[in-house]
XYZ file of C-alpha atoms in Angstrom:
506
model
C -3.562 -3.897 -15.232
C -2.302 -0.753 -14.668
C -2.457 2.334 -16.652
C 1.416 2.422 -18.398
C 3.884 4.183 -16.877
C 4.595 6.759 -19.209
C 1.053 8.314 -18.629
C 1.199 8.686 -15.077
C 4.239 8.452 -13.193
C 4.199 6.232 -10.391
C 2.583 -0.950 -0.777
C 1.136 -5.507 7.844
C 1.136 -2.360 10.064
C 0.094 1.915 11.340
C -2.926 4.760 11.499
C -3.695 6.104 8.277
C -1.306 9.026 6.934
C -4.370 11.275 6.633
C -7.980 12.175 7.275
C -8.968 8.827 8.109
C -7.134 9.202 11.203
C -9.185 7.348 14.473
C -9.824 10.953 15.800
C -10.872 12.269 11.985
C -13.343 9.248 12.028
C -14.656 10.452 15.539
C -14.576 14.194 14.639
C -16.937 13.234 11.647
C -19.409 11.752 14.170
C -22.229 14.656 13.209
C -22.170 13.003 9.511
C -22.454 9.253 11.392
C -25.668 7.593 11.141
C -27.467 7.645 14.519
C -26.475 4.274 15.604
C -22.801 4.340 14.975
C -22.686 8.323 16.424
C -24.088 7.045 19.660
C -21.212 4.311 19.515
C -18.595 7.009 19.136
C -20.207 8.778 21.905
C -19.932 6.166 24.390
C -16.123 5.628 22.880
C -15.245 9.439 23.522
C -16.544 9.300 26.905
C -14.928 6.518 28.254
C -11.640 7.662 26.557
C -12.149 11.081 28.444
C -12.561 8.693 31.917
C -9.755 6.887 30.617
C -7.293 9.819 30.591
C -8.349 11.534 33.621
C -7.705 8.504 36.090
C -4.569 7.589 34.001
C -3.287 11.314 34.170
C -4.306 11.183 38.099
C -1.725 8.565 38.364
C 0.783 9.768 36.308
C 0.156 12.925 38.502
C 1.058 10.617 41.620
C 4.555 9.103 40.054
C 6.003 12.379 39.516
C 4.950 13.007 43.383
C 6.756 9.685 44.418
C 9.916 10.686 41.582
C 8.598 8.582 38.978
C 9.044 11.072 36.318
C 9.626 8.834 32.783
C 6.964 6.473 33.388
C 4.608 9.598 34.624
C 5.446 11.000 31.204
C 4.921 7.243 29.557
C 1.745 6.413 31.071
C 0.412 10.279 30.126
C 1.331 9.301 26.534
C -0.810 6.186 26.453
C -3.732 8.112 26.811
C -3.130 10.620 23.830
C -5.889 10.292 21.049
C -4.702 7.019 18.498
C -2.958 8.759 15.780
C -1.381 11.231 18.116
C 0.298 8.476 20.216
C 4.012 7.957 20.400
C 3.327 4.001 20.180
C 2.832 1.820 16.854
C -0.272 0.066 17.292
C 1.242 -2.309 15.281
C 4.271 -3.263 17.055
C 2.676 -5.366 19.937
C 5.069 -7.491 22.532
C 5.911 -11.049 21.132
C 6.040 -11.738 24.942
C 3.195 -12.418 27.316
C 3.738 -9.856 29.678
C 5.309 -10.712 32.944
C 3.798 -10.764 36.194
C 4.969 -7.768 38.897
C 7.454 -8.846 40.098
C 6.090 -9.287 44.507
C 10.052 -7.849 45.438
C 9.305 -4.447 44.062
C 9.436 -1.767 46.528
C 5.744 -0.578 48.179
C 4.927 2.545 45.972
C 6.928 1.550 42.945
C 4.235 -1.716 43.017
C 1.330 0.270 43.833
C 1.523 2.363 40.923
C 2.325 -0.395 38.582
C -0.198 -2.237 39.738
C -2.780 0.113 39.218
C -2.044 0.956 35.632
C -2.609 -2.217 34.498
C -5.729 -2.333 36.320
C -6.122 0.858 34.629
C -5.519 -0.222 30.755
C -6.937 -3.909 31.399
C -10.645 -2.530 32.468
C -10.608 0.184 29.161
C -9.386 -2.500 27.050
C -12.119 -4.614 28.035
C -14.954 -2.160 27.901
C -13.927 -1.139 24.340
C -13.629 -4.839 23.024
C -17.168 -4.894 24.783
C -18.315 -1.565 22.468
C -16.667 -3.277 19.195
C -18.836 -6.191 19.720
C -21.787 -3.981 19.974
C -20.363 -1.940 16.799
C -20.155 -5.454 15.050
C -23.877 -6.209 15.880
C -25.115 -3.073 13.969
C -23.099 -3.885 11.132
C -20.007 -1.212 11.782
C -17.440 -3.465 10.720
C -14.226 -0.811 10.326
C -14.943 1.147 13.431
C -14.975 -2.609 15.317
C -11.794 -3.101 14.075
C -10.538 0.015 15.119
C -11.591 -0.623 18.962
C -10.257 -4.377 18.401
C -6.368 -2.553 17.958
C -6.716 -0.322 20.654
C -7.809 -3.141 23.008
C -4.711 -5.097 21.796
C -2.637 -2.118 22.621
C -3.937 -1.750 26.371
C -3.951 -5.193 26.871
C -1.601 -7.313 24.729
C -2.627 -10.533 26.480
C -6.105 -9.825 25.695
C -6.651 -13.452 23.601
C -10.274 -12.485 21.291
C -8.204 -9.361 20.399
C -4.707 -10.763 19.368
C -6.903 -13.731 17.930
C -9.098 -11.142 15.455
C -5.489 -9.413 15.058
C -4.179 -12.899 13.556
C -1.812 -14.475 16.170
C -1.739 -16.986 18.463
C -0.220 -17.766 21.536
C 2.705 -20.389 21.825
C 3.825 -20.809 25.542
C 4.807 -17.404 26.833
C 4.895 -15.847 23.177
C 2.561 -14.694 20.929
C 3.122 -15.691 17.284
C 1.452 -16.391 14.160
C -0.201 -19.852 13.127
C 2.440 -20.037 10.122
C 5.669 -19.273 12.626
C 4.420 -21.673 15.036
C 4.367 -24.279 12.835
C 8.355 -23.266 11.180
C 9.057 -23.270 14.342
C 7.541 -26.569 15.650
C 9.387 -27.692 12.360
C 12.656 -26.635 13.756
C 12.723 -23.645 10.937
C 13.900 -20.286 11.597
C 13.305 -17.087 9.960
C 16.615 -16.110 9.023
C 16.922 -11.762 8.482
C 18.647 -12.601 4.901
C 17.670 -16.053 4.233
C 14.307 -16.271 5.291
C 12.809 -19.703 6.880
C 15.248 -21.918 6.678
C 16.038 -24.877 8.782
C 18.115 -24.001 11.922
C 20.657 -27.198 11.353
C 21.569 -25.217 8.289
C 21.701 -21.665 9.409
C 25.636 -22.308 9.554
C 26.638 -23.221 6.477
C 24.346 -20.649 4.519
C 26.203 -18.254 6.609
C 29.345 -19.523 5.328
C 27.928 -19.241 1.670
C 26.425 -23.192 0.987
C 23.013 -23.810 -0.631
C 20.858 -26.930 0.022
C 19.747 -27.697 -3.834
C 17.931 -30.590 -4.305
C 19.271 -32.835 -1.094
C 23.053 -31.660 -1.674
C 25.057 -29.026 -0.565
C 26.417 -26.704 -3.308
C 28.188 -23.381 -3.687
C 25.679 -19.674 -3.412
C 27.237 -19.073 -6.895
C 26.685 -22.331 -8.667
C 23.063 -22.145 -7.110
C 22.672 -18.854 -8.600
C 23.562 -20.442 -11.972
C 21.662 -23.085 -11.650
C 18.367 -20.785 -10.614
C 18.203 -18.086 -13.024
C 16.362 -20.636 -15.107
C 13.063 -19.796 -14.139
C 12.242 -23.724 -13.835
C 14.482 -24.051 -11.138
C 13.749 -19.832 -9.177
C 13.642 -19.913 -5.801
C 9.991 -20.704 -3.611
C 9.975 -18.715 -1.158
C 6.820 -19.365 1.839
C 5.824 -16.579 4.196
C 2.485 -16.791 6.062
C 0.093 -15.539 2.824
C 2.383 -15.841 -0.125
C 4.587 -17.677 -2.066
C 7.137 -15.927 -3.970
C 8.959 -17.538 -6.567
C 11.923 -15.211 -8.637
C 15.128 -15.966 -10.326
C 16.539 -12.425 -8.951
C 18.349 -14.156 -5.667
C 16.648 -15.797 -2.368
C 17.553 -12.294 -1.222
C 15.256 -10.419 -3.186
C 12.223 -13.093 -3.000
C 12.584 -12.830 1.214
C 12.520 -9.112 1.188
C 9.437 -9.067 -1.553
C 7.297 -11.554 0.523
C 7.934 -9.906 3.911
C 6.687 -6.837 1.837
C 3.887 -8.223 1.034
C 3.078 -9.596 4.886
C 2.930 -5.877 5.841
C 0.739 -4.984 2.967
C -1.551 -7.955 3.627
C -1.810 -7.519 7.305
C -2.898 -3.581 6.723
C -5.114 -4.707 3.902
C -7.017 -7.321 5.877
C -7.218 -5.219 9.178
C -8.316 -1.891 7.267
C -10.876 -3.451 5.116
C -11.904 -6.448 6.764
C -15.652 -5.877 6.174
C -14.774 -6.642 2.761
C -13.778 -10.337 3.034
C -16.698 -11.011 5.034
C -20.827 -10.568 5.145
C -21.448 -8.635 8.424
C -23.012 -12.253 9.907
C -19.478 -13.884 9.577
C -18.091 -10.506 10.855
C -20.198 -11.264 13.772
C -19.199 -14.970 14.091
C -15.306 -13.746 13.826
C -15.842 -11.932 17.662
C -18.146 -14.591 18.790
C -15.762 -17.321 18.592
C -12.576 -14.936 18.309
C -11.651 -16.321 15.142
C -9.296 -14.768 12.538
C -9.977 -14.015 8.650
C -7.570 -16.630 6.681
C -7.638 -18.439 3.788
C -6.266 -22.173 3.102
C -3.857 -21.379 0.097
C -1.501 -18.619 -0.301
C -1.225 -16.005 -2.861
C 1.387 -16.909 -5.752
C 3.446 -13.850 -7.120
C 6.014 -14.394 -9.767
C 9.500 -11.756 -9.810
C 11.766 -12.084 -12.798
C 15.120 -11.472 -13.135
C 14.771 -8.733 -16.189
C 12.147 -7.230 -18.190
C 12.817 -9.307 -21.282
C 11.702 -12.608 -19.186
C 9.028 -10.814 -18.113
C 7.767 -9.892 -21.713
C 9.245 -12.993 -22.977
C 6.683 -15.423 -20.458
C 3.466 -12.982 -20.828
C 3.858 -11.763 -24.572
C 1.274 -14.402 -26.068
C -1.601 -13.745 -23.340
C -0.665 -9.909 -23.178
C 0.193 -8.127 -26.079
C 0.696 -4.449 -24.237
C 2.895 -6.732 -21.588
C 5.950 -4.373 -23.030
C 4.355 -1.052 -21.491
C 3.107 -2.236 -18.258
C 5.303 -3.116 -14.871
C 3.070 -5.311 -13.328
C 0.778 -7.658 -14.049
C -2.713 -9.811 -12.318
C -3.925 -13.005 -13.957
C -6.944 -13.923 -12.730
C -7.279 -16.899 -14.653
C -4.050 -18.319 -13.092
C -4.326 -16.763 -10.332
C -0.864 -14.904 -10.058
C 0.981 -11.711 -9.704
C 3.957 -11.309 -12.344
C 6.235 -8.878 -12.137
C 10.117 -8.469 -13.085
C 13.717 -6.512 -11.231
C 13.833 -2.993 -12.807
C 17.013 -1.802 -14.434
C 17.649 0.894 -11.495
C 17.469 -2.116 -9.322
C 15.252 -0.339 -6.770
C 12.114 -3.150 -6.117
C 9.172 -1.134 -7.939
C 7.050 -1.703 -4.586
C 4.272 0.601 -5.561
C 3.418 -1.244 -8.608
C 3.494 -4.292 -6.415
C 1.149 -3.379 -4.334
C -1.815 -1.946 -7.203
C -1.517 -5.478 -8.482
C -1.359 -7.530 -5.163
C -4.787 -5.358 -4.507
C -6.331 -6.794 -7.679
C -4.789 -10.339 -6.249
C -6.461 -9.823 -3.052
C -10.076 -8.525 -3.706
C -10.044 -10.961 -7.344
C -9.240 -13.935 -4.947
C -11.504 -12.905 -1.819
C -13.599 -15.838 -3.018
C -13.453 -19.464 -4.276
C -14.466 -18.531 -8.016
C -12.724 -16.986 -10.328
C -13.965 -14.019 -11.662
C -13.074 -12.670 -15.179
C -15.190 -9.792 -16.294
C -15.064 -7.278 -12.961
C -16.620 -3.800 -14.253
C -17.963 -5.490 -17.019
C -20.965 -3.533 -17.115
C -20.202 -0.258 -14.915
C -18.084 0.679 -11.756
C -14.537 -0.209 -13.970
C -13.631 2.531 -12.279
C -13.160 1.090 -8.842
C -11.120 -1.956 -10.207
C -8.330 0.742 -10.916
C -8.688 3.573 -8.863
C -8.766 1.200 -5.304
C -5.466 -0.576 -6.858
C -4.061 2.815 -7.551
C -5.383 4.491 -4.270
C -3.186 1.425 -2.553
C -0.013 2.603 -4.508
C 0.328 5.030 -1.717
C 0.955 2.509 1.028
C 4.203 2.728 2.695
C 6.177 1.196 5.207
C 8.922 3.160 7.196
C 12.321 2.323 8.522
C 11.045 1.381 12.050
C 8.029 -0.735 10.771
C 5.121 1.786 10.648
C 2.638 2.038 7.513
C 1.110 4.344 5.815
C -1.644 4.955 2.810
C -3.676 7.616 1.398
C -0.568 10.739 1.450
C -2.120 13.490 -0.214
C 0.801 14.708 -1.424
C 1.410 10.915 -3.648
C 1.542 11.272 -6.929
C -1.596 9.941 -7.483
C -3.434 12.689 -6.037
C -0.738 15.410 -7.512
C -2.605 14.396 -10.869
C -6.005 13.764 -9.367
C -6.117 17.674 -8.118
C -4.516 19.026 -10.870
C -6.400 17.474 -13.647
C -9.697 19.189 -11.595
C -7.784 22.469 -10.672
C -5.246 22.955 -14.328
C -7.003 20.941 -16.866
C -10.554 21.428 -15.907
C -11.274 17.633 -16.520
C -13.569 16.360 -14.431
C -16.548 13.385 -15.593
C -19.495 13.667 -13.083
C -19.837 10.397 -10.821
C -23.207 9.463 -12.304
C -21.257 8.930 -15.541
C -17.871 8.038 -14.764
C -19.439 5.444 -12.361
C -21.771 3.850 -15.042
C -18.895 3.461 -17.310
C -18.253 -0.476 -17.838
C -14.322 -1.717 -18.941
C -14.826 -1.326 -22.009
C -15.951 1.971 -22.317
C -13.217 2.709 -19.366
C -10.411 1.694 -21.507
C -10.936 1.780 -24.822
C -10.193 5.501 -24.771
C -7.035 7.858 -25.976
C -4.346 7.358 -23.738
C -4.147 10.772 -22.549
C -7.909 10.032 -21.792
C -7.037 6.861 -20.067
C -4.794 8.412 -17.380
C -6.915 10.996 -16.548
C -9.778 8.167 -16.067
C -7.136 6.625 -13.648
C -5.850 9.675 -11.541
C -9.902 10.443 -11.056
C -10.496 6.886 -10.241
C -7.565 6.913 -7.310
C -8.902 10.505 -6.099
C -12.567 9.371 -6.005
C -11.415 6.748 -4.112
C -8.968 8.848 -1.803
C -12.084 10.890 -1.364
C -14.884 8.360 -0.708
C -12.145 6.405 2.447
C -11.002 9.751 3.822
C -13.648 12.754 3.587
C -14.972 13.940 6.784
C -12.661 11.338 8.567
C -14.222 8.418 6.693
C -17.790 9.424 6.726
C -18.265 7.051 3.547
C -15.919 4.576 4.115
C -18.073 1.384 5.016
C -20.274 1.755 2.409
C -17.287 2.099 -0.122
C -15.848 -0.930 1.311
C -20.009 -2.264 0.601
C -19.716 -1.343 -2.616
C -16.281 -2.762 -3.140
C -17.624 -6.507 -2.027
C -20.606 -6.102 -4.510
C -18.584 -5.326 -7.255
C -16.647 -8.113 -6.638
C -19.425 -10.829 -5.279
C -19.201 -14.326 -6.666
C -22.672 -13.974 -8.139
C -22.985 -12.418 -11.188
C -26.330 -10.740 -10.536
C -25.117 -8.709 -7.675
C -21.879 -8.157 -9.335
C -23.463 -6.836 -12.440
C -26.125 -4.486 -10.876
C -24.915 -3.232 -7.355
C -26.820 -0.309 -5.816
C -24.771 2.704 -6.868
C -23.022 5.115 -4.522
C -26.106 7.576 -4.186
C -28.076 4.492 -3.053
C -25.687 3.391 -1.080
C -24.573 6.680 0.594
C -27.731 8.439 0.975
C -26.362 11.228 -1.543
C -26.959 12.438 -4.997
C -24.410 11.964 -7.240
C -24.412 16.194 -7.457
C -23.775 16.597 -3.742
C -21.119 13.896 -4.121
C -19.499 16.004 -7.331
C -19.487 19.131 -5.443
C -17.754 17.399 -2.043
C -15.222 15.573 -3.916
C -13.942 18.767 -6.110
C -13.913 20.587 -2.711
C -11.917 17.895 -1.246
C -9.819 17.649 -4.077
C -8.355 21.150 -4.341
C -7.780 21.092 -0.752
C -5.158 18.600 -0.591
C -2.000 20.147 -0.295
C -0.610 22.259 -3.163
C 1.140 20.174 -5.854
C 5.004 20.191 -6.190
C-alpha cells in the first residue's frame, strides 16, 4: 500500500534517465568485480573496433556524396544512451534484402554495413552468453538489446526480447494469435474483431451477441458486474470508466511490464534458468495475466474495499495479494493517476513472480524494500514518441529523499532501517511514516544507480530473496553488507553523498 497522499505528494521501452546509463555502468568498471570488469573490457574494445571501421565507411559515403547515411551510420556507433535511436523501437518488418538493381557503390556501401552491424551484433550476443555463465544477469541483458538493435533479425535476441516472428514480421505471441483470430488492435478500441471495426466506428457495441448503441452500453456497464474486460498480452483490465480508458490503462501497463521484465530480469529467474533462457532462446512469461481493477469514482472504490481495508479512504491505489489484483479508481481531475499505478503494479509483479501467494513480505526485516522499490518505480515514464524513463533525480520522490537528509537532518542508518520488519515500519507517526518512505525510494535510487549501477545485481539478489517462495530464505536473507561486500557505515556515508548530489530541489 502506499504511504497516503497527503504525506508525500506524488509508470515496455528506453535507457535509464540517469546514472544507470549503459556507459555509467561501464564507467563504474574499477568498482566491478574482476570477472564482470574483464567482460566490460572486452565490450569497450570491440565497441572501439566497432566505431572505427563503421566511421571508415561513413568516411567513404561522404567521398562517394552519401552524406545523410554517412551521418546515420556515424550515429549508430555513438555510446547507448547517447544514441539518436530508441532501442526500443525495433522494425516490425524483417528487413529486406538489397535490392541486386542498386547502383555499384551505392550497394557496396550498403552491403558492407550490414556486414558491419551483423558481425558486432553477433560477437556481443556471444559476450552476453559468457556474462550469463558467470551469473551477470543485467549486463547480459544489456548486450541482448544492443544485439537486437544491430541486427533486428537476430532470432535468440528478439526471442529473449519477447517476440516472435510471423512471416516477414516480427510480433508478439499474444498479437499473433489476435491476429490468427482475425482480431485487430484498434488505436481507440483496442482488439477487437476486424468484421466489426465498422460499426464501432460508426458508434455500435457488440454486448452480449447483439448490437447496441455506445451510450446504452455505457449504461448498461457502469455496473461494475457488467465493466468492460479488456486483454492485452500481460493484463486484463476490467473498469466501468469507458473501453477507452481500460485500452489506454493496459497498453500502459505493456510498456511498464516490458521495461520491468527487461531491466530486472535476474529477478524472475535463478541464474541456472537465466542460463537456460539463452541456451534455448526462450523468453520469461507466465501462463495467466495480471488482473487490475479501474473504477469509475472514488466512492466505488471505497465502497468495494471498505470491509478488507479500513484506511481504503486515504490511499489511491491498492495490491491484494490474497486475490491477486490491482484496484484502483478515475480521479476527479480526470488525469489517469499513472504513477500510483505503477508503485502498485510493482507490488503485483514481484508478489506474483511465483506460484504461491505470499502474505507477510518484510515480516521480519527489509519492509523497507517492499515500499521504497514500488516508490522508486513511481518515476517511470513514457514520452510522446514511445521512449521510457525511471529513476529522474529531480522526481518527487527524491526531492523529499535529499531534503529530509540535507533540511531535516533525518536520516536512520541502513543497519537499522534495514532490520526494521512491517510492523515496526508502519506502525509509526505519520510524519514518521513518510519520511520512512522517501528514504526507502532514495536507498533504492541509490543502491540501482551509484557508480553507474555498481550494486545493482545484488539489489536485484536481494530483491528475489525477500520475495522467495520459501519462507526460510524469505525471512533471513543475507543483508546488504553481506551481499555487497560493504559495511553498512561505508554504505551510510555513499548514499548521503549521493543523495545531496542529486540536483538541487525546486
Amino acid at each position: 500500500m502506499r504511504c497516503p497522499r497527503l504525506c508525500i505528494v506524488i509508470r515496455l521501452t528506453l535507457i535509464l534517465f540517469f546514472s544507470s546509463s549503459f556507459e555509467s555502468y561501464l564507467l563504474a568498471q574499477t568498482e566491478q568485480p574482476p570477472s564482470l570488469k574483464l567482460l566490460i573490457n572486452q565490450y569497450q574494445d570491440s565497441h572501439a573496433k566497432f566505431s572505427k571501421e563503421m566511421n571508415s565507411l561513413a568516411d567513404f559515403c561522404v567521398e562517394q556524396g552519401f552524406l545523410t547515411d554517412a551521418e546515420r551510420i556515424r550515429n549508430r556507433t555513438e555510446p547507448v544512451e547517447k544514441n539518436l535511436f530508441n532501442l526500443d523501437e525495433l522494425p516490425e518488418e524483417v528487413l529486406p534484402n538489397i535490392p541486386v538493381t542498386l547502383d555499384g557503390v551505392d550497394r557496396q556501401w550498403r552491403v558492407k554495413l550490414q556486414q558491419l552491424e551483423t558481425d558486432f551484433a553477433n560477437e556481443l550476443y556471444l559476450m552476453s552468453r559468457r556474462a550469463m555463465t558467470l551469473y551477470h544477469a543485467s549486463f547480459a541483458f544489456r548486450l541482448i538489446r544492443e544485439v537486437a538493435f544491430h541486427n533486428p533479425d537476430h532470432e535468440f535476441a528478439r526471442k529473449l526480447l519477447g517476440f516472435v516472428r510471423d512471416g516477414n514480421m516480427w510480433t508478439t505471441p499474444f498479437a499473433k494469435k489476435q491476429k490468427l483470430q482475425k482480431y485487430v488492435d484498434h488505436p481507440q478500441f483496442g482488439w477487437i474483431l476486424e468484421k466489426n471495426v465498422a460499426r464501432y466506428e460508426q458508434g455500435q457495441r457488440l454486448f452480449n451477441g447483439r448490437w447496441i448503441s455506445s451510450e446504452k452500453e455505457k449504461t448498461i456497464r457502469t455496473n461494475f458486474k457488467y465493466a468492460w474486460v479488456i486483454q492485452t498480452e500481460n493484463f486484463e483490465v476490467t473498469t466501468n470508466h469507458s473501453l477507452e480508458k481500460g485500452v489506454e490503462i493496459g497498453r500502459a501497463l505493456e510498456v511498464f511490464h516490458r521495461f520491468f521484465l527487461r531491466e530486472y530480469a535476474a529477478f524472475f529467474d535463478s541464474p541456472q534458468q537465466m542460463q537456460r533462457l539463452f541456451e534455448t532462446g526462450g523468453s520469461i512469461r507466465r501462463s495467466k495475466q495480471y488482473r487490475v481493477y479501474y473504477y469509475q469514482s472514488k466512492e466505488e472504490f471505497v465502497s468495494a474495499l471498505k470491509p478488507r481495508e479500513a484506511r481504503v479512504a486515504e490511499i489511491n491505489g491498492l495490491y491484494m495479494p490474497i486475490d491477486q489484483v490491482a484496484y484502483f479508481f478515475h480521479p476527479e481531475e480526470d488525469e489517469t493517476n499513472f504513477e500510483t499505478m505503477f508503485h502498485e503494479v510493482t507490488h503485483q509483479l514481484l508478489s506474483e513472480s511465483s506460484a504461491q501467494t505470499i502474505n507477510n513480505l518484510g515480516e521480519f526485516a527489509n519492509f523497507w524494500l517492499v515500499e521504497g522499490f514500488a516508490s522508486y518505480m513511481e518515476s517511470f515514464k513514457i514520452s510522446i514518441t514511445g521512449s521510457t524513463s525511471v529513476g529522474d533525480p529531480e522526481h518527487i520522490r527524491m526531492y523529499w529523499a535529499k531534503r529530509h537528509v540535507v533540511e531535516d537532518n533525518f536520516y536512520v542508518p541502513l543497519k537499522k532501517f534495514t532490520s526494521m520488519g512491517k510492523n515496526e515500519f508502519q506502525r509509526t507517526p505519520t510524519t514518521v511514516l513518510s519520511k520512512y518512505y522517501s528514504q526507502g525510494s532514495g536507498l533504492a535510487f541509490f543502491l540501482l544507480h551509484y557508480e553507474g549501477g555498481v550494486y545493482r545485481d545484488e539489489f536485484i539478489k536481494h530483491m528475489s530473496l525477500v520475495y522467495s517462495p520459501n519462507s526460510r530464505v524469505r525471512d533471513n536473507p543475507p543483508t546488504l553488507e553481506e551481499l555487497t561486500g560493504v559495511s553498512f557505515e561505508i554504505l551510510d556515508q555513499q548514499y548521503i553523498e549521493f543523495i545531496k548530489s542529486l540536483s538541487p530541489a525546486q
